[in-house]
Short mmCIF file of C-alpha atoms in Angstrom, two decimals:
data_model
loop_
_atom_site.label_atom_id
_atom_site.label_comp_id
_atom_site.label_asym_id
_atom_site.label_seq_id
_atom_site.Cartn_x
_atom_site.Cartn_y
_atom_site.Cartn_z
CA UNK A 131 3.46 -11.23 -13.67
CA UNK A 132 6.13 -8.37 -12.72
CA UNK A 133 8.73 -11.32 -12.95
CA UNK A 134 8.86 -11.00 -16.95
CA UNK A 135 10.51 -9.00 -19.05
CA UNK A 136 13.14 -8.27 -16.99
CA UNK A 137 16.87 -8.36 -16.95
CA UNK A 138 18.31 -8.82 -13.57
CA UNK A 139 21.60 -9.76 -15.09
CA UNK A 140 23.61 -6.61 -13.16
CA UNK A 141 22.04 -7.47 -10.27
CA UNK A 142 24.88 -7.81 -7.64
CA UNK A 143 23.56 -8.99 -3.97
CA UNK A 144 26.30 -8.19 -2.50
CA UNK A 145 26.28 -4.54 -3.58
CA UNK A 146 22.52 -4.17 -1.98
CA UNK A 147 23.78 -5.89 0.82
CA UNK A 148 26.89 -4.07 1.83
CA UNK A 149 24.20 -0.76 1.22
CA UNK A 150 21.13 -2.37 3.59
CA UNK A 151 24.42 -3.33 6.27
CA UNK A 152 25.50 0.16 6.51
CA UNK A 153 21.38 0.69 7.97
CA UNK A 154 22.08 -2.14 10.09
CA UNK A 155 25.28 -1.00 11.84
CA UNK A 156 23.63 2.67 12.44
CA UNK A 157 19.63 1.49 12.15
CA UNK A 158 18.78 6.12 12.13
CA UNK A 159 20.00 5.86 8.58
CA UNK A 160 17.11 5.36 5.81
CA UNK A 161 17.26 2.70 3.41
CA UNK A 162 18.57 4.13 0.28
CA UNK A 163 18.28 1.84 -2.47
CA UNK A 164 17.18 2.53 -6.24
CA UNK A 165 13.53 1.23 -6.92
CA UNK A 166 15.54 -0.82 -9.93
CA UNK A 167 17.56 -2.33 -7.77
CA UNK A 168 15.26 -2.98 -5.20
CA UNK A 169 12.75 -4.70 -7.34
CA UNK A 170 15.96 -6.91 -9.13
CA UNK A 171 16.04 -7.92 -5.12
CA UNK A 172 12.89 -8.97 -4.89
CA UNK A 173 12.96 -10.92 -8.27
CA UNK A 174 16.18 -12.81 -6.99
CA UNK A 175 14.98 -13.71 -3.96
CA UNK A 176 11.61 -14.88 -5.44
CA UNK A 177 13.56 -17.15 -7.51
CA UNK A 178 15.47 -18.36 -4.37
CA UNK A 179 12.36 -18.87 -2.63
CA UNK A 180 10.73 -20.74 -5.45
CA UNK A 181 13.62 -23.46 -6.04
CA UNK A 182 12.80 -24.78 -2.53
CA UNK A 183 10.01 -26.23 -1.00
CA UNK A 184 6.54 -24.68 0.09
CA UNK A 185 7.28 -26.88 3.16
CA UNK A 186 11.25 -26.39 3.66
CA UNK A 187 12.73 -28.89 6.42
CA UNK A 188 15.52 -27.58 8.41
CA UNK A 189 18.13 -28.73 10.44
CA UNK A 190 19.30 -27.45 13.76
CA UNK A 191 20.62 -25.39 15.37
CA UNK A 192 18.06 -23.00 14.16
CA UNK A 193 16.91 -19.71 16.04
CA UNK A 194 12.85 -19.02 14.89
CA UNK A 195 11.14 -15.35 14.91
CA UNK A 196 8.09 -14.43 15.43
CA UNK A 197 6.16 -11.01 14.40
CA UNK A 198 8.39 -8.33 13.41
CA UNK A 199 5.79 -5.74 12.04
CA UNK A 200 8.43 -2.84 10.41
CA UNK A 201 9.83 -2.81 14.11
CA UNK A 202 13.47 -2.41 12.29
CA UNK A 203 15.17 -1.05 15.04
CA UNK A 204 13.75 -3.60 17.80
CA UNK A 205 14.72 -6.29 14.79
CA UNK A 206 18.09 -5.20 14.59
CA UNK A 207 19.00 -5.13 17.77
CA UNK A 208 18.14 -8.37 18.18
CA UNK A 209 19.62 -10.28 15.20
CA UNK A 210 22.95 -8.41 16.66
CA UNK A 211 22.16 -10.11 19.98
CA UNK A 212 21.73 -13.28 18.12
CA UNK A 213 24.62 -12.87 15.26
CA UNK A 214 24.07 -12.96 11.21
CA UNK A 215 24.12 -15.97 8.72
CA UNK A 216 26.09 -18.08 7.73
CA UNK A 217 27.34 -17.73 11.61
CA UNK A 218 23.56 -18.43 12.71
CA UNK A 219 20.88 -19.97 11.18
CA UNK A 220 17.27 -18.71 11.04
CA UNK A 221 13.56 -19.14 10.54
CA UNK A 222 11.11 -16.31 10.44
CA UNK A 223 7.26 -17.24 10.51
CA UNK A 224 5.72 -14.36 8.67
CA UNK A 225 4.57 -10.64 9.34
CA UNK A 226 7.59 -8.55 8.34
CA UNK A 227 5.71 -5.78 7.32
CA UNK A 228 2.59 -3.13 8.50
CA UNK A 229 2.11 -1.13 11.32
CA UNK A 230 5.51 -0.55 12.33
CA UNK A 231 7.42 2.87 10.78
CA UNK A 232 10.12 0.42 8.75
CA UNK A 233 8.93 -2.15 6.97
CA UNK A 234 11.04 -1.89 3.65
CA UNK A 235 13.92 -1.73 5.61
CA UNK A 236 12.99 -4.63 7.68
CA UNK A 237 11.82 -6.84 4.42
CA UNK A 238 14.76 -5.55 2.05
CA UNK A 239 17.35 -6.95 4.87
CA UNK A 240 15.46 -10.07 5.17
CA UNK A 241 15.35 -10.35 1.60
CA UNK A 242 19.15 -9.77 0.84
CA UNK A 243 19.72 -12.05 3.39
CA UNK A 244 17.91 -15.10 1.89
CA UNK A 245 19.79 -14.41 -1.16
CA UNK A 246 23.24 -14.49 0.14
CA UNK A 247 22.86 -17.20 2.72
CA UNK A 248 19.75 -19.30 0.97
CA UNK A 249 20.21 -22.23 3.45
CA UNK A 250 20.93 -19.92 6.78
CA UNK A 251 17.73 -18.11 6.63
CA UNK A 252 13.73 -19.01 5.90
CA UNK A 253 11.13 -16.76 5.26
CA UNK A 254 7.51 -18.14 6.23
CA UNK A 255 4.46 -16.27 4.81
CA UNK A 256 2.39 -14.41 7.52
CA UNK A 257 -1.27 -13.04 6.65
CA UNK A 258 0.58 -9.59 6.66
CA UNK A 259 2.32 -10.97 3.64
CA UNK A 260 -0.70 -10.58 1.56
CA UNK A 261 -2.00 -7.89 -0.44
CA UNK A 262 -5.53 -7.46 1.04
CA UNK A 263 -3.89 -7.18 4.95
CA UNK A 264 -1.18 -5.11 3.79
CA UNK A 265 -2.83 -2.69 1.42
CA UNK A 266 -4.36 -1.42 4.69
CA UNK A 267 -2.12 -1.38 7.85
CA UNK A 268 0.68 0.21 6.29
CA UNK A 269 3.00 -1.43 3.89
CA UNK A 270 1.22 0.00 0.61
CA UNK A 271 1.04 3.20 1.88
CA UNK A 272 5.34 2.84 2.91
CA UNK A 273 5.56 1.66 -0.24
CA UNK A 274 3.80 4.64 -2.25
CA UNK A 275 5.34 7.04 -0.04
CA UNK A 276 9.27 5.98 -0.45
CA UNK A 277 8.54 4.67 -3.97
CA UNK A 278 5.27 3.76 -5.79
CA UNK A 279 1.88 1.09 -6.34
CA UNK A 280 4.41 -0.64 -8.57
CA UNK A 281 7.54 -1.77 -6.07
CA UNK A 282 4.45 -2.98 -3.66
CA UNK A 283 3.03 -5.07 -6.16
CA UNK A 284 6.85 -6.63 -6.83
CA UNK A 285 6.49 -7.47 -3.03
CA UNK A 286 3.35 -8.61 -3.23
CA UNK A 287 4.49 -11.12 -6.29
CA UNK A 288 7.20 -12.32 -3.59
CA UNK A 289 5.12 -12.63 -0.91
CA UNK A 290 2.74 -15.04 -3.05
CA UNK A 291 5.56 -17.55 -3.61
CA UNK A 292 6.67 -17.74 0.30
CA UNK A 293 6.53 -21.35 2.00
CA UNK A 294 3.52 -21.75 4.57
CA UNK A 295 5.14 -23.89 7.21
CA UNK A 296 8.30 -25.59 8.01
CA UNK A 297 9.99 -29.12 9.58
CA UNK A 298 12.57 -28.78 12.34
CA UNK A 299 14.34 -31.84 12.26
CA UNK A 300 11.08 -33.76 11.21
CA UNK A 301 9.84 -33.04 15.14
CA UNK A 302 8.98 -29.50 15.04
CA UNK A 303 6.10 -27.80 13.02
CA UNK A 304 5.96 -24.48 12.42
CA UNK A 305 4.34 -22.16 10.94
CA UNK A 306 2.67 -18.38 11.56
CA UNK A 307 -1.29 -19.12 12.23
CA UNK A 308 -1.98 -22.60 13.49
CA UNK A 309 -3.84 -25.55 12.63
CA UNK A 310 -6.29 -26.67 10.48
CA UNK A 311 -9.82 -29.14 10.60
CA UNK A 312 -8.57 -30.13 6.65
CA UNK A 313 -4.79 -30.71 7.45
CA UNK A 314 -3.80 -34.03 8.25
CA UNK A 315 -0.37 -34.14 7.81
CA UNK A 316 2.60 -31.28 7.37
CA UNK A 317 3.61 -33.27 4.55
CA UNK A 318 -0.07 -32.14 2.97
CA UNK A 319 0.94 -28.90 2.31
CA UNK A 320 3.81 -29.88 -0.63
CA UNK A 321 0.55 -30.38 -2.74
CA UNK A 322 0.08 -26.22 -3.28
CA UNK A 323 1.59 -24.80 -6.04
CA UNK A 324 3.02 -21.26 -5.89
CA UNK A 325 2.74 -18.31 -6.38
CA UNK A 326 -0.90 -18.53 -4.61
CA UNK A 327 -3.19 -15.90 -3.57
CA UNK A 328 -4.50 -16.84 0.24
CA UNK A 329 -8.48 -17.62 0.37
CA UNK A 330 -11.05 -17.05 2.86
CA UNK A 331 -10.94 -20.44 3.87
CA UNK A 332 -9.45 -23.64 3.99
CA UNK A 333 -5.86 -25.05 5.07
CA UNK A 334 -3.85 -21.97 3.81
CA UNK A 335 -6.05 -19.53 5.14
CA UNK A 336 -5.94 -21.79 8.29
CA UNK A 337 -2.09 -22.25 8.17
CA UNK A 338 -1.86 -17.93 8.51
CA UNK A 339 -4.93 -17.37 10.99
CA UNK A 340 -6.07 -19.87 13.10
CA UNK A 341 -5.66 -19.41 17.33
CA UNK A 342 -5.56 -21.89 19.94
CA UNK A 343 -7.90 -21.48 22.67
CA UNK A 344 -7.78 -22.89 25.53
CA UNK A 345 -11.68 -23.01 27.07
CA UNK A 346 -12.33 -25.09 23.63
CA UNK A 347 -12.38 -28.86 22.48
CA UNK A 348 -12.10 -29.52 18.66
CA UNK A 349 -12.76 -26.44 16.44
CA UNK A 350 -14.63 -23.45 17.05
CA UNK A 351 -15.69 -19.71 15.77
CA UNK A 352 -12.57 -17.17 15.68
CA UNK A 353 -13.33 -14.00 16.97
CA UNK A 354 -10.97 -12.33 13.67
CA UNK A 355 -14.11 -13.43 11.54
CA UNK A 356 -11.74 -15.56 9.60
CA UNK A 357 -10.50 -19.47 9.87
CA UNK A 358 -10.63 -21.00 13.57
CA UNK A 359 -10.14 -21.82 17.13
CA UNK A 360 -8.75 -24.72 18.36
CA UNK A 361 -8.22 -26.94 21.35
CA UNK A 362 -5.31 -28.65 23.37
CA UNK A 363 -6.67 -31.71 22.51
CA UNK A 364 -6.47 -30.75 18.35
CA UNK A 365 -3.12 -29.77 19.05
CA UNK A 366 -2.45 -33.21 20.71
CA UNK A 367 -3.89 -35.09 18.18
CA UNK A 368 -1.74 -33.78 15.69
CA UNK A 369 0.93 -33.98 17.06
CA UNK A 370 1.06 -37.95 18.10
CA UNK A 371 -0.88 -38.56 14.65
CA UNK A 372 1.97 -37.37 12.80
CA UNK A 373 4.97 -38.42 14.99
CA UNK A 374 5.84 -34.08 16.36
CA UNK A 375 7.36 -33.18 19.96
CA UNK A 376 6.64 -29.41 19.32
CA UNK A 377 4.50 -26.69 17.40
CA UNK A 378 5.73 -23.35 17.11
CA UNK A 379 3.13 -20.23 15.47
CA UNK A 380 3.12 -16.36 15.56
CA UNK A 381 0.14 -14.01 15.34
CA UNK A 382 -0.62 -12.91 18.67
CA UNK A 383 0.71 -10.56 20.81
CA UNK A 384 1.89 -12.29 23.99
CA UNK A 385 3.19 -10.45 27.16
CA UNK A 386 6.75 -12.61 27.64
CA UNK A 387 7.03 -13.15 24.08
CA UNK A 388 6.45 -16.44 24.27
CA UNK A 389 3.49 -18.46 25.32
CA UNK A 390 2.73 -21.85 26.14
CA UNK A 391 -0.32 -24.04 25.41
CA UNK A 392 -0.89 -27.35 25.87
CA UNK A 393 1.40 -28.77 28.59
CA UNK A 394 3.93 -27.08 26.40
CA UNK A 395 3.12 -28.89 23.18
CA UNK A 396 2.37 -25.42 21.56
CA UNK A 397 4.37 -21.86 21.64
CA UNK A 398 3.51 -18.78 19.96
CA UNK A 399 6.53 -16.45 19.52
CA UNK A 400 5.77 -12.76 19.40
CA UNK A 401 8.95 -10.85 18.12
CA UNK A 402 8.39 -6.78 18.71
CA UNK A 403 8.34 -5.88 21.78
CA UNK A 404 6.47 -2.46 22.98
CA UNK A 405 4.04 -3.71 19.86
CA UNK A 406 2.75 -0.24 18.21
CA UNK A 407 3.96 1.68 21.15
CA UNK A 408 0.34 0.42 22.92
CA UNK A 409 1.36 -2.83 24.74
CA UNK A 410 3.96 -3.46 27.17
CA UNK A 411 5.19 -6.48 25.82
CA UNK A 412 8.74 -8.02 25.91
CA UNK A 413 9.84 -9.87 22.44
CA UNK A 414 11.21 -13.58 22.05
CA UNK A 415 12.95 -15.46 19.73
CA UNK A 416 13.38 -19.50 20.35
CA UNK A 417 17.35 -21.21 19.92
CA UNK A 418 16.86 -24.70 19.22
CA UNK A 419 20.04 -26.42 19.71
CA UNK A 420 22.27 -29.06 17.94
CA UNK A 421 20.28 -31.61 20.74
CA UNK A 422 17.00 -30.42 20.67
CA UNK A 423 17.04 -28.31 23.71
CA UNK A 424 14.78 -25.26 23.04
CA UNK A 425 15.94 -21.96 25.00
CA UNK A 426 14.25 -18.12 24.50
CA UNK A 427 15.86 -14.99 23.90
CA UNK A 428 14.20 -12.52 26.09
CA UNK A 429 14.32 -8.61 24.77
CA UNK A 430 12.02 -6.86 27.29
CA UNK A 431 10.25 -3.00 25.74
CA UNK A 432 11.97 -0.31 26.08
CA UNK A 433 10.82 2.72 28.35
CA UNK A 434 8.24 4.49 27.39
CA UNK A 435 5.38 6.86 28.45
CA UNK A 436 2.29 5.95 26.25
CA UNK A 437 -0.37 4.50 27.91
CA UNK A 438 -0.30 0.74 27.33
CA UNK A 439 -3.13 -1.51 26.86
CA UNK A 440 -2.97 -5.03 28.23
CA UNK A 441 -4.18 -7.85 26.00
#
């Protein structure tokens, strides 16, 4: 484990956070941090994550995220849009890092942010968030550049502990994939013990990959080649079988940045907009209020003459 042996006891957040602010006020700068200090970061907030719950439940008003993908600058602007913890409260549901240009920068301010405002701020796991994924679209190869293998596999140890879903006010589930044939209950999930390594199959996998699809009933082949489909009517059944008004997931690039499925039962959240520079898609985040009353954020893609693709 690259959690032993080592003293964190000079670690200061709020020096590594006044030094990751200074990228957020003028997002051009690079992230200058020593890899010491950087990996004492991600050992903190791996201890933060771990003294909560692998199924945190939150209270509102809460603003959720969807995909970031190293789109720092897009993230920035709109967290500024938004406003910081402990002013604002949020949850993220997972994929932080790969493809974009800045995903240390985007991670490390995520990360300093959970440990200076634990209880404004939740970090979901996304299937970017594990080492097989992200040793190939772009994080390892950030991290070797700017670094080395061995601050990628400290993020990799932090990125095994990270919760899989969360409760809204015990009425909405989230979490960055989507259902699951072998999850009953939200509650289900408490039973995993961290850190964990994400398998092929089965309710974690399931939790980080799964789709809804709306030409299907009940379960059904995912064209990824991992975990599943599923159908309104799984979605429905969850819901009343466990009490929910809502489900919010990630993972799929939508054109609004948000998407509705199921008579509005279902939203995925898509939160970087002009994805890769290839699709024309605006980015979302979702304000749910003190009363329940869910609202987007709308941050449509900036300008831009690539050729777009339309998914």
């Amino acid at each position: 484990m690259v959690t032993e042996g080592v003293d964190n006891q000079d670690f200061n957040v709020d020096v590594i956070y006044k030094r990751i602010m200074k990228v957020f006020h003028d997002p051009s700068q690079p992230l200058e941090i020593a890899e010491s200090q950087l990996r004492k970061l991600c050992l903190a907030v791996r201890d933060v994550i771990m003294s909560q719950p692998v199924l945190p439940e939150l209270s509102v008003p809460v603003n959720i995220c969807g995909d970031i993908h190293g789109q720092f600058e897009d993230f920035i602007e709109q967290i500024k849009s938004i406003g910081l913890p402990p002013d604002k409260s949020y949850l993220f549901l997972g994929d932080y890092v790969d493809r974009g240009k800045r995903s240390l920068e985007t991670i490390s301010l995520l990360f300093a942010l959970k440990v200076k405002f634990p209880e404004h701020i939740f970090l979901l796991r996304g299937n970017h968030e594990c080492a097989s994924i992200n040793r190939i679209y772009g994080f390892y190869d950030e991290c070797k550049r700017r670094y080395n293998i061995k601050i990628w596999k400290t993020f990799t140890d932090v990125f095994n502990c990270m919760p899989l879903a969360a409760l809204v006010e015990n009425t909405i589930f989230c979490m960055h994939g989507g259902l699951s044939p072998d999850l009953y209950s939200p509650f289900d999930i408490n039973k995993y013990e961290r850190p964990m390594d994400i398998p092929n199959k089965g309710v974690l996998c399931d939790l980080l990959w799964s789709d809804p699809d709306p030409d299907i009933v009940g379960f059904g082949d995912n064209d990824r080649g991992v975990s599943f489909t599923f159908g309104a009517n799984e979605v429905s059944k969850f819901l009343r079988r466990n009490n929910l008004s809502l489900i919010v997931r990630a993972h799929q690039v939508v054109e609004d940045g948000y998407q509705f499925f199921c008579k509005r039962k279902m939203v995925t959240l898509f939160s970087a907009p002009n994805y890769c520079g290839e699709f024309d898609n605006a980015a979302a985040l979702l304000t749910v209020s003190k009363d329940l009353v869910c609202s987007f954020h709308i941050f449509k893609p900036p300008k831009t003459n690539v050729t777009v693709k339309k998914r």
